[in-house]
JSON list of C-alpha atoms in Angstrom, two decimals:
[
{"chain": "A", "resi": 1, "resn": "MET", "atom": "CA", "xyz": [-17.06, -46.20, 16.70]},
{"chain": "A", "resi": 2, "resn": "TYR", "atom": "CA", "xyz": [-19.55, -45.59, 19.54]},
{"chain": "A", "resi": 3, "resn": "ASP", "atom": "CA", "xyz": [-19.28, -43.61, 22.77]},
{"chain": "A", "resi": 4, "resn": "ASP", "atom": "CA", "xyz": [-20.58, -44.84, 26.14]},
{"chain": "A", "resi": 5, "resn": "MET", "atom": "CA", "xyz": [-24.11, -43.69, 25.20]},
{"chain": "A", "resi": 6, "resn": "GLY", "atom": "CA", "xyz": [-24.03, -45.88, 22.11]},
{"chain": "A", "resi": 7, "resn": "THR", "atom": "CA", "xyz": [-23.93, -42.81, 19.86]},
{"chain": "A", "resi": 8, "resn": "PRO", "atom": "CA", "xyz": [-21.79, -43.09, 16.70]},
{"chain": "A", "resi": 9, "resn": "VAL", "atom": "CA", "xyz": [-18.70, -40.86, 16.77]},
{"chain": "A", "resi": 10, "resn": "HIS", "atom": "CA", "xyz": [-17.10, -40.21, 13.40]},
{"chain": "A", "resi": 11, "resn": "LEU", "atom": "CA", "xyz": [-13.47, -39.14, 13.62]},
{"chain": "A", "resi": 12, "resn": "PRO", "atom": "CA", "xyz": [-12.03, -37.97, 10.29]},
{"chain": "A", "resi": 13, "resn": "ARG", "atom": "CA", "xyz": [-8.51, -38.05, 11.74]},
{"chain": "A", "resi": 14, "resn": "LEU", "atom": "CA", "xyz": [-6.60, -39.23, 14.78]},
{"chain": "A", "resi": 15, "resn": "PRO", "atom": "CA", "xyz": [-7.67, -36.95, 17.67]},
{"chain": "A", "resi": 16, "resn": "ARG", "atom": "CA", "xyz": [-4.76, -34.72, 18.59]},
{"chain": "A", "resi": 17, "resn": "ARG", "atom": "CA", "xyz": [-6.71, -31.61, 19.55]},
{"chain": "A", "resi": 18, "resn": "VAL", "atom": "CA", "xyz": [-9.02, -32.49, 22.44]},
{"chain": "A", "resi": 19, "resn": "VAL", "atom": "CA", "xyz": [-11.29, -30.34, 24.61]},
{"chain": "A", "resi": 20, "resn": "SER", "atom": "CA", "xyz": [-12.41, -31.83, 27.92]},
{"chain": "A", "resi": 21, "resn": "LEU", "atom": "CA", "xyz": [-15.61, -30.65, 29.60]},
{"chain": "A", "resi": 22, "resn": "VAL", "atom": "CA", "xyz": [-15.10, -33.01, 32.57]},
{"chain": "A", "resi": 23, "resn": "PRO", "atom": "CA", "xyz": [-12.59, -32.25, 35.37]},
{"chain": "A", "resi": 24, "resn": "SER", "atom": "CA", "xyz": [-11.94, -35.94, 36.07]},
{"chain": "A", "resi": 25, "resn": "LEU", "atom": "CA", "xyz": [-11.18, -36.64, 32.45]},
{"chain": "A", "resi": 26, "resn": "THR", "atom": "CA", "xyz": [-9.06, -33.53, 32.07]},
{"chain": "A", "resi": 27, "resn": "GLU", "atom": "CA", "xyz": [-6.77, -34.88, 34.78]},
{"chain": "A", "resi": 28, "resn": "ALA", "atom": "CA", "xyz": [-6.82, -38.32, 33.21]},
{"chain": "A", "resi": 29, "resn": "LEU", "atom": "CA", "xyz": [-5.91, -37.06, 29.74]},
{"chain": "A", "resi": 30, "resn": "ALA", "atom": "CA", "xyz": [-3.43, -34.32, 30.66]},
{"chain": "A", "resi": 31, "resn": "ALA", "atom": "CA", "xyz": [-0.35, -36.49, 30.16]},
{"chain": "A", "resi": 32, "resn": "THR", "atom": "CA", "xyz": [-1.40, -37.47, 26.62]},
{"chain": "A", "resi": 33, "resn": "GLY", "atom": "CA", "xyz": [-0.48, -34.01, 25.36]},
{"chain": "A", "resi": 34, "resn": "THR", "atom": "CA", "xyz": [-3.69, -33.80, 23.34]},
{"chain": "A", "resi": 35, "resn": "LEU", "atom": "CA", "xyz": [-5.62, -31.28, 25.45]},
{"chain": "A", "resi": 36, "resn": "VAL", "atom": "CA", "xyz": [-6.11, -27.81, 23.98]},
{"chain": "A", "resi": 37, "resn": "GLY", "atom": "CA", "xyz": [-9.11, -26.77, 26.09]},
{"chain": "A", "resi": 38, "resn": "ALA", "atom": "CA", "xyz": [-10.76, -27.50, 29.43]},
{"chain": "A", "resi": 39, "resn": "THR", "atom": "CA", "xyz": [-13.33, -25.98, 31.78]},
{"chain": "A", "resi": 40, "resn": "ASP", "atom": "CA", "xyz": [-12.63, -23.48, 34.54]},
{"chain": "A", "resi": 41, "resn": "TRP", "atom": "CA", "xyz": [-13.38, -26.28, 37.02]},
{"chain": "A", "resi": 42, "resn": "CYS", "atom": "CA", "xyz": [-10.58, -28.47, 35.67]},
{"chain": "A", "resi": 43, "resn": "THR", "atom": "CA", "xyz": [-8.15, -27.83, 38.53]},
{"chain": "A", "resi": 44, "resn": "HIS", "atom": "CA", "xyz": [-5.89, -30.88, 38.10]},
{"chain": "A", "resi": 45, "resn": "PRO", "atom": "CA", "xyz": [-3.15, -31.23, 37.25]},
{"chain": "A", "resi": 46, "resn": "ALA", "atom": "CA", "xyz": [-1.94, -27.94, 38.67]},
{"chain": "A", "resi": 47, "resn": "GLY", "atom": "CA", "xyz": [-0.54, -25.55, 36.11]},
{"chain": "A", "resi": 48, "resn": "LEU", "atom": "CA", "xyz": [-2.37, -27.07, 33.15]},
{"chain": "A", "resi": 49, "resn": "ASP", "atom": "CA", "xyz": [-1.80, -24.58, 30.32]},
{"chain": "A", "resi": 50, "resn": "VAL", "atom": "CA", "xyz": [-4.80, -24.85, 27.99]},
{"chain": "A", "resi": 51, "resn": "THR", "atom": "CA", "xyz": [-7.58, -22.53, 26.87]},
{"chain": "A", "resi": 52, "resn": "ARG", "atom": "CA", "xyz": [-10.43, -22.33, 29.38]},
{"chain": "A", "resi": 53, "resn": "VAL", "atom": "CA", "xyz": [-13.96, -22.65, 28.01]},
{"chain": "A", "resi": 54, "resn": "ARG", "atom": "CA", "xyz": [-16.06, -21.68, 31.06]},
{"chain": "A", "resi": 55, "resn": "GLY", "atom": "CA", "xyz": [-17.99, -24.26, 33.13]},
{"chain": "A", "resi": 56, "resn": "THR", "atom": "CA", "xyz": [-19.25, -27.81, 32.84]},
{"chain": "A", "resi": 57, "resn": "LYS", "atom": "CA", "xyz": [-22.91, -26.70, 32.77]},
{"chain": "A", "resi": 58, "resn": "ASN", "atom": "CA", "xyz": [-22.41, -23.57, 30.67]},
{"chain": "A", "resi": 59, "resn": "PRO", "atom": "CA", "xyz": [-19.45, -24.12, 28.34]},
{"chain": "A", "resi": 60, "resn": "ASP", "atom": "CA", "xyz": [-18.62, -21.39, 25.87]},
{"chain": "A", "resi": 61, "resn": "ARG", "atom": "CA", "xyz": [-19.49, -23.37, 22.76]},
{"chain": "A", "resi": 62, "resn": "ALA", "atom": "CA", "xyz": [-18.10, -20.69, 20.45]},
{"chain": "A", "resi": 63, "resn": "ALA", "atom": "CA", "xyz": [-14.76, -20.88, 22.26]},
{"chain": "A", "resi": 64, "resn": "VAL", "atom": "CA", "xyz": [-14.79, -24.67, 22.03]},
{"chain": "A", "resi": 65, "resn": "THR", "atom": "CA", "xyz": [-15.51, -24.57, 18.30]},
{"chain": "A", "resi": 66, "resn": "ALA", "atom": "CA", "xyz": [-12.83, -21.91, 17.74]},
{"chain": "A", "resi": 67, "resn": "LEU", "atom": "CA", "xyz": [-10.22, -24.33, 19.09]},
{"chain": "A", "resi": 68, "resn": "ALA", "atom": "CA", "xyz": [-10.96, -26.61, 16.10]},
{"chain": "A", "resi": 69, "resn": "PRO", "atom": "CA", "xyz": [-10.97, -29.75, 18.27]},
{"chain": "A", "resi": 70, "resn": "ASP", "atom": "CA", "xyz": [-10.75, -33.19, 16.75]},
{"chain": "A", "resi": 71, "resn": "LEU", "atom": "CA", "xyz": [-12.81, -34.41, 19.71]},
{"chain": "A", "resi": 72, "resn": "VAL", "atom": "CA", "xyz": [-14.69, -33.02, 22.70]},
{"chain": "A", "resi": 73, "resn": "ILE", "atom": "CA", "xyz": [-15.03, -35.22, 25.79]},
{"chain": "A", "resi": 74, "resn": "ALA", "atom": "CA", "xyz": [-18.23, -34.90, 27.86]},
{"chain": "A", "resi": 75, "resn": "ASN", "atom": "CA", "xyz": [-20.09, -36.86, 30.54]},
{"chain": "A", "resi": 76, "resn": "LYS", "atom": "CA", "xyz": [-23.77, -37.76, 30.77]},
{"chain": "A", "resi": 77, "resn": "GLU", "atom": "CA", "xyz": [-24.12, -36.52, 34.37]},
{"chain": "A", "resi": 78, "resn": "GLU", "atom": "CA", "xyz": [-21.81, -33.51, 34.35]},
{"chain": "A", "resi": 79, "resn": "ASN", "atom": "CA", "xyz": [-22.70, -31.92, 31.02]},
{"chain": "A", "resi": 80, "resn": "ARG", "atom": "CA", "xyz": [-25.94, -30.83, 29.40]},
{"chain": "A", "resi": 81, "resn": "GLU", "atom": "CA", "xyz": [-27.43, -32.73, 26.48]},
{"chain": "A", "resi": 82, "resn": "LEU", "atom": "CA", "xyz": [-28.15, -29.36, 24.84]},
{"chain": "A", "resi": 83, "resn": "ASP", "atom": "CA", "xyz": [-24.45, -28.43, 24.72]},
{"chain": "A", "resi": 84, "resn": "VAL", "atom": "CA", "xyz": [-23.50, -31.84, 23.34]},
{"chain": "A", "resi": 85, "resn": "ARG", "atom": "CA", "xyz": [-26.18, -31.57, 20.66]},
{"chain": "A", "resi": 86, "resn": "ARG", "atom": "CA", "xyz": [-25.25, -28.03, 19.64]},
{"chain": "A", "resi": 87, "resn": "LEU", "atom": "CA", "xyz": [-21.57, -28.93, 19.34]},
{"chain": "A", "resi": 88, "resn": "ARG", "atom": "CA", "xyz": [-22.42, -31.90, 17.18]},
{"chain": "A", "resi": 89, "resn": "GLU", "atom": "CA", "xyz": [-24.68, -29.72, 15.03]},
{"chain": "A", "resi": 90, "resn": "ALA", "atom": "CA", "xyz": [-21.66, -27.42, 14.56]},
{"chain": "A", "resi": 91, "resn": "GLY", "atom": "CA", "xyz": [-19.70, -30.38, 13.19]},
{"chain": "A", "resi": 92, "resn": "VAL", "atom": "CA", "xyz": [-17.64, -31.06, 16.33]},
{"chain": "A", "resi": 93, "resn": "PRO", "atom": "CA", "xyz": [-17.28, -34.77, 17.26]},
{"chain": "A", "resi": 94, "resn": "VAL", "atom": "CA", "xyz": [-18.29, -35.37, 20.91]},
{"chain": "A", "resi": 95, "resn": "TRP", "atom": "CA", "xyz": [-17.56, -38.49, 22.95]},
{"chain": "A", "resi": 96, "resn": "VAL", "atom": "CA", "xyz": [-19.94, -38.83, 25.92]},
{"chain": "A", "resi": 97, "resn": "THR", "atom": "CA", "xyz": [-18.90, -40.99, 28.86]},
{"chain": "A", "resi": 98, "resn": "VAL", "atom": "CA", "xyz": [-21.26, -42.70, 31.31]},
{"chain": "A", "resi": 99, "resn": "VAL", "atom": "CA", "xyz": [-19.92, -43.47, 34.79]},
{"chain": "A", "resi": 100, "resn": "GLU", "atom": "CA", "xyz": [-22.02, -44.75, 37.69]},
{"chain": "A", "resi": 101, "resn": "THR", "atom": "CA", "xyz": [-19.71, -47.44, 39.14]},
{"chain": "A", "resi": 102, "resn": "VAL", "atom": "CA", "xyz": [-15.98, -47.90, 39.57]},
{"chain": "A", "resi": 103, "resn": "PRO", "atom": "CA", "xyz": [-15.75, -50.80, 37.06]},
{"chain": "A", "resi": 104, "resn": "GLN", "atom": "CA", "xyz": [-17.75, -48.70, 34.60]},
{"chain": "A", "resi": 105, "resn": "ALA", "atom": "CA", "xyz": [-15.30, -45.83, 35.10]},
{"chain": "A", "resi": 106, "resn": "ILE", "atom": "CA", "xyz": [-12.31, -48.07, 34.45]},
{"chain": "A", "resi": 107, "resn": "ARG", "atom": "CA", "xyz": [-13.90, -49.56, 31.33]},
{"chain": "A", "resi": 108, "resn": "SER", "atom": "CA", "xyz": [-14.89, -46.10, 30.09]},
{"chain": "A", "resi": 109, "resn": "LEU", "atom": "CA", "xyz": [-11.33, -44.85, 30.57]},
{"chain": "A", "resi": 110, "resn": "GLU", "atom": "CA", "xyz": [-9.94, -47.91, 28.77]},
{"chain": "A", "resi": 111, "resn": "ARG", "atom": "CA", "xyz": [-12.14, -47.14, 25.76]},
{"chain": "A", "resi": 112, "resn": "LEU", "atom": "CA", "xyz": [-11.28, -43.46, 25.85]},
{"chain": "A", "resi": 113, "resn": "PHE", "atom": "CA", "xyz": [-7.55, -44.16, 25.69]},
{"chain": "A", "resi": 114, "resn": "THR", "atom": "CA", "xyz": [-7.51, -47.11, 23.33]},
{"chain": "A", "resi": 115, "resn": "GLU", "atom": "CA", "xyz": [-10.52, -46.60, 21.05]},
{"chain": "A", "resi": 116, "resn": "ALA", "atom": "CA", "xyz": [-11.17, -42.87, 20.92]},
{"chain": "A", "resi": 117, "resn": "LEU", "atom": "CA", "xyz": [-7.66, -41.42, 21.26]},
{"chain": "A", "resi": 118, "resn": "ARG", "atom": "CA", "xyz": [-5.72, -44.54, 20.30]},
{"chain": "A", "resi": 119, "resn": "VAL", "atom": "CA", "xyz": [-2.91, -43.88, 22.75]},
{"chain": "A", "resi": 120, "resn": "GLY", "atom": "CA", "xyz": [-1.32, -46.24, 25.24]},
{"chain": "A", "resi": 121, "resn": "GLU", "atom": "CA", "xyz": [-3.11, -47.03, 28.48]},
{"chain": "A", "resi": 122, "resn": "PRO", "atom": "CA", "xyz": [-1.44, -45.17, 31.38]},
{"chain": "A", "resi": 123, "resn": "GLU", "atom": "CA", "xyz": [0.18, -47.08, 34.22]},
{"chain": "A", "resi": 124, "resn": "TRP", "atom": "CA", "xyz": [-2.19, -45.65, 36.85]},
{"chain": "A", "resi": 125, "resn": "LEU", "atom": "CA", "xyz": [-5.19, -47.14, 35.05]},
{"chain": "A", "resi": 126, "resn": "GLY", "atom": "CA", "xyz": [-3.79, -50.65, 35.35]},
{"chain": "A", "resi": 127, "resn": "GLU", "atom": "CA", "xyz": [-3.06, -50.04, 39.02]},
{"chain": "A", "resi": 128, "resn": "ALA", "atom": "CA", "xyz": [-6.59, -48.73, 39.60]},
{"chain": "A", "resi": 129, "resn": "ARG", "atom": "CA", "xyz": [-8.02, -51.80, 37.90]},
{"chain": "A", "resi": 130, "resn": "GLU", "atom": "CA", "xyz": [-6.07, -54.11, 40.20]},
{"chain": "A", "resi": 131, "resn": "LEU", "atom": "CA", "xyz": [-7.07, -52.16, 43.32]},
{"chain": "A", "resi": 132, "resn": "TRP", "atom": "CA", "xyz": [-10.79, -51.87, 42.61]},
{"chain": "A", "resi": 133, "resn": "ALA", "atom": "CA", "xyz": [-11.72, -54.83, 40.41]},
{"chain": "A", "resi": 134, "resn": "GLY", "atom": "CA", "xyz": [-11.52, -57.51, 43.08]},
{"chain": "A", "resi": 135, "resn": "GLU", "atom": "CA", "xyz": [-14.27, -59.06, 45.15]},
{"chain": "A", "resi": 136, "resn": "VAL", "atom": "CA", "xyz": [-16.52, -56.57, 46.94]},
{"chain": "A", "resi": 137, "resn": "PRO", "atom": "CA", "xyz": [-15.63, -56.73, 50.66]},
{"chain": "A", "resi": 138, "resn": "PRO", "atom": "CA", "xyz": [-18.18, -57.19, 53.45]},
{"chain": "A", "resi": 139, "resn": "VAL", "atom": "CA", "xyz": [-19.77, -54.09, 54.96]},
{"chain": "A", "resi": 140, "resn": "THR", "atom": "CA", "xyz": [-17.87, -52.76, 57.95]},
{"chain": "A", "resi": 141, "resn": "ALA", "atom": "CA", "xyz": [-19.87, -49.59, 58.61]},
{"chain": "A", "resi": 142, "resn": "SER", "atom": "CA", "xyz": [-22.72, -47.47, 57.32]},
{"chain": "A", "resi": 143, "resn": "VAL", "atom": "CA", "xyz": [-21.92, -44.11, 55.75]},
{"chain": "A", "resi": 144, "resn": "ALA", "atom": "CA", "xyz": [-23.66, -40.92, 54.66]},
{"chain": "A", "resi": 145, "resn": "VAL", "atom": "CA", "xyz": [-22.17, -38.33, 52.31]},
{"chain": "A", "resi": 146, "resn": "PRO", "atom": "CA", "xyz": [-23.70, -34.85, 52.29]},
{"chain": "A", "resi": 147, "resn": "VAL", "atom": "CA", "xyz": [-22.77, -32.86, 49.19]},
{"chain": "A", "resi": 148, "resn": "TRP", "atom": "CA", "xyz": [-24.65, -29.64, 50.00]},
{"chain": "A", "resi": 149, "resn": "ARG", "atom": "CA", "xyz": [-26.22, -27.86, 52.95]},
{"chain": "A", "resi": 150, "resn": "ASP", "atom": "CA", "xyz": [-29.09, -25.37, 53.27]},
{"chain": "A", "resi": 151, "resn": "PRO", "atom": "CA", "xyz": [-30.76, -27.24, 51.66]},
{"chain": "A", "resi": 152, "resn": "TRP", "atom": "CA", "xyz": [-29.09, -30.51, 52.59]},
{"chain": "A", "resi": 153, "resn": "MET", "atom": "CA", "xyz": [-28.40, -32.97, 49.80]},
{"chain": "A", "resi": 154, "resn": "VAL", "atom": "CA", "xyz": [-26.69, -36.36, 50.01]},
{"chain": "A", "resi": 155, "resn": "VAL", "atom": "CA", "xyz": [-25.25, -39.01, 47.73]},
{"chain": "A", "resi": 156, "resn": "GLY", "atom": "CA", "xyz": [-27.97, -41.52, 46.86]},
{"chain": "A", "resi": 157, "resn": "GLY", "atom": "CA", "xyz": [-28.03, -44.73, 44.86]},
{"chain": "A", "resi": 158, "resn": "SER", "atom": "CA", "xyz": [-26.68, -45.52, 41.37]},
{"chain": "A", "resi": 159, "resn": "THR", "atom": "CA", "xyz": [-23.75, -43.15, 41.82]},
{"chain": "A", "resi": 160, "resn": "PHE", "atom": "CA", "xyz": [-20.03, -43.53, 41.29]},
{"chain": "A", "resi": 161, "resn": "THR", "atom": "CA", "xyz": [-19.39, -42.28, 44.84]},
{"chain": "A", "resi": 162, "resn": "GLY", "atom": "CA", "xyz": [-21.76, -44.79, 46.39]},
{"chain": "A", "resi": 163, "resn": "ASP", "atom": "CA", "xyz": [-20.22, -47.66, 44.45]},
{"chain": "A", "resi": 164, "resn": "LEU", "atom": "CA", "xyz": [-16.68, -46.57, 45.35]},
{"chain": "A", "resi": 165, "resn": "LEU", "atom": "CA", "xyz": [-17.55, -46.50, 49.05]},
{"chain": "A", "resi": 166, "resn": "ARG", "atom": "CA", "xyz": [-19.28, -49.88, 48.87]},
{"chain": "A", "resi": 167, "resn": "ARG", "atom": "CA", "xyz": [-16.11, -51.34, 47.34]},
{"chain": "A", "resi": 168, "resn": "ALA", "atom": "CA", "xyz": [-14.22, -49.83, 50.27]},
{"chain": "A", "resi": 169, "resn": "GLY", "atom": "CA", "xyz": [-16.46, -51.64, 52.75]},
{"chain": "A", "resi": 170, "resn": "PHE", "atom": "CA", "xyz": [-19.15, -49.02, 53.43]},
{"chain": "A", "resi": 171, "resn": "ALA", "atom": "CA", "xyz": [-22.91, -49.17, 52.96]},
{"chain": "A", "resi": 172, "resn": "ASN", "atom": "CA", "xyz": [-24.50, -45.90, 51.90]},
{"chain": "A", "resi": 173, "resn": "VAL", "atom": "CA", "xyz": [-27.61, -45.37, 54.05]},
{"chain": "A", "resi": 174, "resn": "PHE", "atom": "CA", "xyz": [-29.23, -43.46, 51.17]},
{"chain": "A", "resi": 175, "resn": "ASP", "atom": "CA", "xyz": [-28.61, -46.13, 48.55]},
{"chain": "A", "resi": 176, "resn": "GLY", "atom": "CA", "xyz": [-31.94, -46.86, 46.92]},
{"chain": "A", "resi": 177, "resn": "ASP", "atom": "CA", "xyz": [-33.61, -43.74, 48.31]},
{"chain": "A", "resi": 178, "resn": "ALA", "atom": "CA", "xyz": [-36.72, -43.15, 46.21]},
{"chain": "A", "resi": 179, "resn": "ARG", "atom": "CA", "xyz": [-36.01, -39.42, 46.05]},
{"chain": "A", "resi": 180, "resn": "GLY", "atom": "CA", "xyz": [-33.24, -39.86, 43.51]},
{"chain": "A", "resi": 181, "resn": "ARG", "atom": "CA", "xyz": [-29.49, -40.07, 43.03]},
{"chain": "A", "resi": 182, "resn": "TYR", "atom": "CA", "xyz": [-28.80, -36.92, 45.06]},
{"chain": "A", "resi": 183, "resn": "PRO", "atom": "CA", "xyz": [-31.86, -36.52, 47.26]},
{"chain": "A", "resi": 184, "resn": "GLY", "atom": "CA", "xyz": [-32.69, -33.47, 49.28]},
{"chain": "A", "resi": 185, "resn": "VAL", "atom": "CA", "xyz": [-33.06, -34.46, 52.95]},
{"chain": "A", "resi": 186, "resn": "GLU", "atom": "CA", "xyz": [-33.55, -33.02, 56.40]},
{"chain": "A", "resi": 187, "resn": "VAL", "atom": "CA", "xyz": [-30.33, -32.91, 58.39]},
{"chain": "A", "resi": 188, "resn": "SER", "atom": "CA", "xyz": [-32.01, -35.09, 61.03]},
{"chain": "A", "resi": 189, "resn": "GLU", "atom": "CA", "xyz": [-32.16, -37.91, 58.45]},
{"chain": "A", "resi": 190, "resn": "ILE", "atom": "CA", "xyz": [-28.39, -37.95, 57.99]},
{"chain": "A", "resi": 191, "resn": "ARG", "atom": "CA", "xyz": [-27.47, -40.66, 60.47]},
{"chain": "A", "resi": 192, "resn": "ALA", "atom": "CA", "xyz": [-24.82, -43.32, 59.92]},
{"chain": "A", "resi": 193, "resn": "ASP", "atom": "CA", "xyz": [-21.78, -44.84, 61.61]},
{"chain": "A", "resi": 194, "resn": "VAL", "atom": "CA", "xyz": [-19.62, -42.39, 59.66]},
{"chain": "A", "resi": 195, "resn": "VAL", "atom": "CA", "xyz": [-20.51, -39.10, 57.99]},
{"chain": "A", "resi": 196, "resn": "LEU", "atom": "CA", "xyz": [-18.09, -38.05, 55.27]},
{"chain": "A", "resi": 197, "resn": "LEU", "atom": "CA", "xyz": [-17.97, -34.32, 54.50]},
{"chain": "A", "resi": 198, "resn": "PRO", "atom": "CA", "xyz": [-16.19, -33.55, 51.20]},
{"chain": "A", "resi": 199, "resn": "ASP", "atom": "CA", "xyz": [-14.72, -30.19, 50.21]},
{"chain": "A", "resi": 200, "resn": "GLU", "atom": "CA", "xyz": [-16.67, -30.12, 46.94]},
{"chain": "A", "resi": 201, "resn": "PRO", "atom": "CA", "xyz": [-19.16, -29.31, 45.55]},
{"chain": "A", "resi": 202, "resn": "TYR", "atom": "CA", "xyz": [-19.96, -27.72, 48.92]},
{"chain": "A", "resi": 203, "resn": "ALA", "atom": "CA", "xyz": [-16.80, -26.78, 50.79]},
{"chain": "A", "resi": 204, "resn": "PHE", "atom": "CA", "xyz": [-17.40, -28.42, 54.17]},
{"chain": "A", "resi": 205, "resn": "SER", "atom": "CA", "xyz": [-14.70, -27.61, 56.71]},
{"chain": "A", "resi": 206, "resn": "ALA", "atom": "CA", "xyz": [-13.82, -28.11, 60.35]},
{"chain": "A", "resi": 207, "resn": "THR", "atom": "CA", "xyz": [-16.01, -25.13, 61.25]},
{"chain": "A", "resi": 208, "resn": "ASP", "atom": "CA", "xyz": [-18.79, -25.72, 58.73]},
{"chain": "A", "resi": 209, "resn": "GLY", "atom": "CA", "xyz": [-20.59, -29.04, 58.89]},
{"chain": "A", "resi": 210, "resn": "PRO", "atom": "CA", "xyz": [-19.30, -31.30, 61.69]},
{"chain": "A", "resi": 211, "resn": "GLU", "atom": "CA", "xyz": [-21.25, -29.36, 64.34]},
{"chain": "A", "resi": 212, "resn": "MET", "atom": "CA", "xyz": [-24.48, -30.70, 62.82]},
{"chain": "A", "resi": 213, "resn": "PHE", "atom": "CA", "xyz": [-23.65, -34.31, 63.72]},
{"chain": "A", "resi": 214, "resn": "PRO", "atom": "CA", "xyz": [-22.97, -34.51, 67.48]},
{"chain": "A", "resi": 215, "resn": "GLY", "atom": "CA", "xyz": [-22.03, -37.95, 68.72]},
{"chain": "A", "resi": 216, "resn": "VAL", "atom": "CA", "xyz": [-21.34, -39.22, 65.19]},
{"chain": "A", "resi": 217, "resn": "GLU", "atom": "CA", "xyz": [-17.93, -39.95, 63.65]},
{"chain": "A", "resi": 218, "resn": "VAL", "atom": "CA", "xyz": [-17.37, -37.22, 61.07]},
{"chain": "A", "resi": 219, "resn": "ARG", "atom": "CA", "xyz": [-14.51, -37.16, 58.60]},
{"chain": "A", "resi": 220, "resn": "LEU", "atom": "CA", "xyz": [-13.51, -34.31, 56.32]},
{"chain": "A", "resi": 221, "resn": "VAL", "atom": "CA", "xyz": [-12.42, -35.79, 53.00]},
{"chain": "A", "resi": 222, "resn": "SER", "atom": "CA", "xyz": [-11.31, -34.74, 49.54]},
{"chain": "A", "resi": 223, "resn": "GLY", "atom": "CA", "xyz": [-14.23, -34.41, 47.18]},
{"chain": "A", "resi": 224, "resn": "ARG", "atom": "CA", "xyz": [-11.88, -35.21, 44.32]},
{"chain": "A", "resi": 225, "resn": "LEU", "atom": "CA", "xyz": [-11.11, -38.61, 45.82]},
{"chain": "A", "resi": 226, "resn": "LEU", "atom": "CA", "xyz": [-14.82, -39.33, 46.29]},
{"chain": "A", "resi": 227, "resn": "THR", "atom": "CA", "xyz": [-16.16, -38.21, 42.94]},
{"chain": "A", "resi": 228, "resn": "TRP", "atom": "CA", "xyz": [-13.36, -38.07, 40.36]},
{"chain": "A", "resi": 229, "resn": "TYR", "atom": "CA", "xyz": [-12.40, -41.04, 38.19]},
{"chain": "A", "resi": 230, "resn": "GLY", "atom": "CA", "xyz": [-8.88, -40.95, 36.86]},
{"chain": "A", "resi": 231, "resn": "PRO", "atom": "CA", "xyz": [-5.45, -40.96, 38.53]},
{"chain": "A", "resi": 232, "resn": "SER", "atom": "CA", "xyz": [-7.25, -40.13, 41.80]},
{"chain": "A", "resi": 233, "resn": "LEU", "atom": "CA", "xyz": [-8.63, -43.70, 41.89]},
{"chain": "A", "resi": 234, "resn": "VAL", "atom": "CA", "xyz": [-5.29, -44.99, 43.15]},
{"chain": "A", "resi": 235, "resn": "GLU", "atom": "CA", "xyz": [-5.13, -42.53, 46.04]},
{"chain": "A", "resi": 236, "resn": "ALA", "atom": "CA", "xyz": [-8.84, -42.98, 46.77]},
{"chain": "A", "resi": 237, "resn": "HIS", "atom": "CA", "xyz": [-8.32, -46.68, 47.45]},
{"chain": "A", "resi": 238, "resn": "ARG", "atom": "CA", "xyz": [-5.51, -45.92, 49.86]},
{"chain": "A", "resi": 239, "resn": "VAL", "atom": "CA", "xyz": [-7.63, -43.35, 51.72]},
{"chain": "A", "resi": 240, "resn": "PHE", "atom": "CA", "xyz": [-11.08, -44.95, 51.85]},
{"chain": "A", "resi": 241, "resn": "ALA", "atom": "CA", "xyz": [-10.10, -48.59, 52.13]},
{"chain": "A", "resi": 242, "resn": "GLY", "atom": "CA", "xyz": [-8.08, -47.57, 55.20]},
{"chain": "A", "resi": 243, "resn": "ILE", "atom": "CA", "xyz": [-10.81, -45.68, 57.06]}
]
C-alpha cells in the first residue's frame, strides 16, 4: 500500500486509532469514529473530543506516539517532512496526502477512506465529486486572494485554492507567478475584478483589509471554504460558484 507520495505504508492491522495532523482531514474523518488525536488547529467539527497534539508545524510527537495510533494522517504542504520521518522512525505508520487541485483532493480522499482506513465512502464525497468533476467553466472574472498582510502574501499557482476558484469560473491573477505558490507582493500589485479576503490564516475583517482596495469589489469569505478539502467542498461550490 502506498500513500499519495508513493511511500509504502505498512499497516499491521486495520486502522482504528487514527491521529490527524491536518484540519481538513480531521473534519473529513470525524464521522468514522477512528480519530483519537488531532491538532489544536482542527476546529471542525465543533466539539470534537480527542486528544490535542499541538500544531500542524510543531506537533508533539511524544504525545502522538503515546496515543499508540494505527495510522497518522499528514499532508505534504501542511506538515513538516522532519515530523513525518521521526514518527516513522518511532515505528508509527504515516500516510501523507498530496493535494494541489480539487480532483486530486477528491481522489486522495477516496484512497484515504477505501484503501487506508477501509471504511465506506461518505455521502458528501460523492456529492463533491459530482459538483466539481465536471467541465471547467469559462472565466467570468479575475480574482486575487491575499492570505497575509504586512507583509502581503497571495495565493499563487499550483494551489488547491487557485484550482477551486478556476473551477468556479475565476482566473487567479497570480497563477504562474514566478515567485512561488504563495508569493510575497506589494499591495499595489493586488488588482483584480474581485479580491477575496479570507478569515484564515490571516483574519481579514470588515475593518481590516477592504480599505486597501478602493474601487475594487472586495468580498470577505470563509478561509475554510477556500482552503479545506472535505465536507466543506459541498458548501464551497454553493458559495463560490454563485459569486
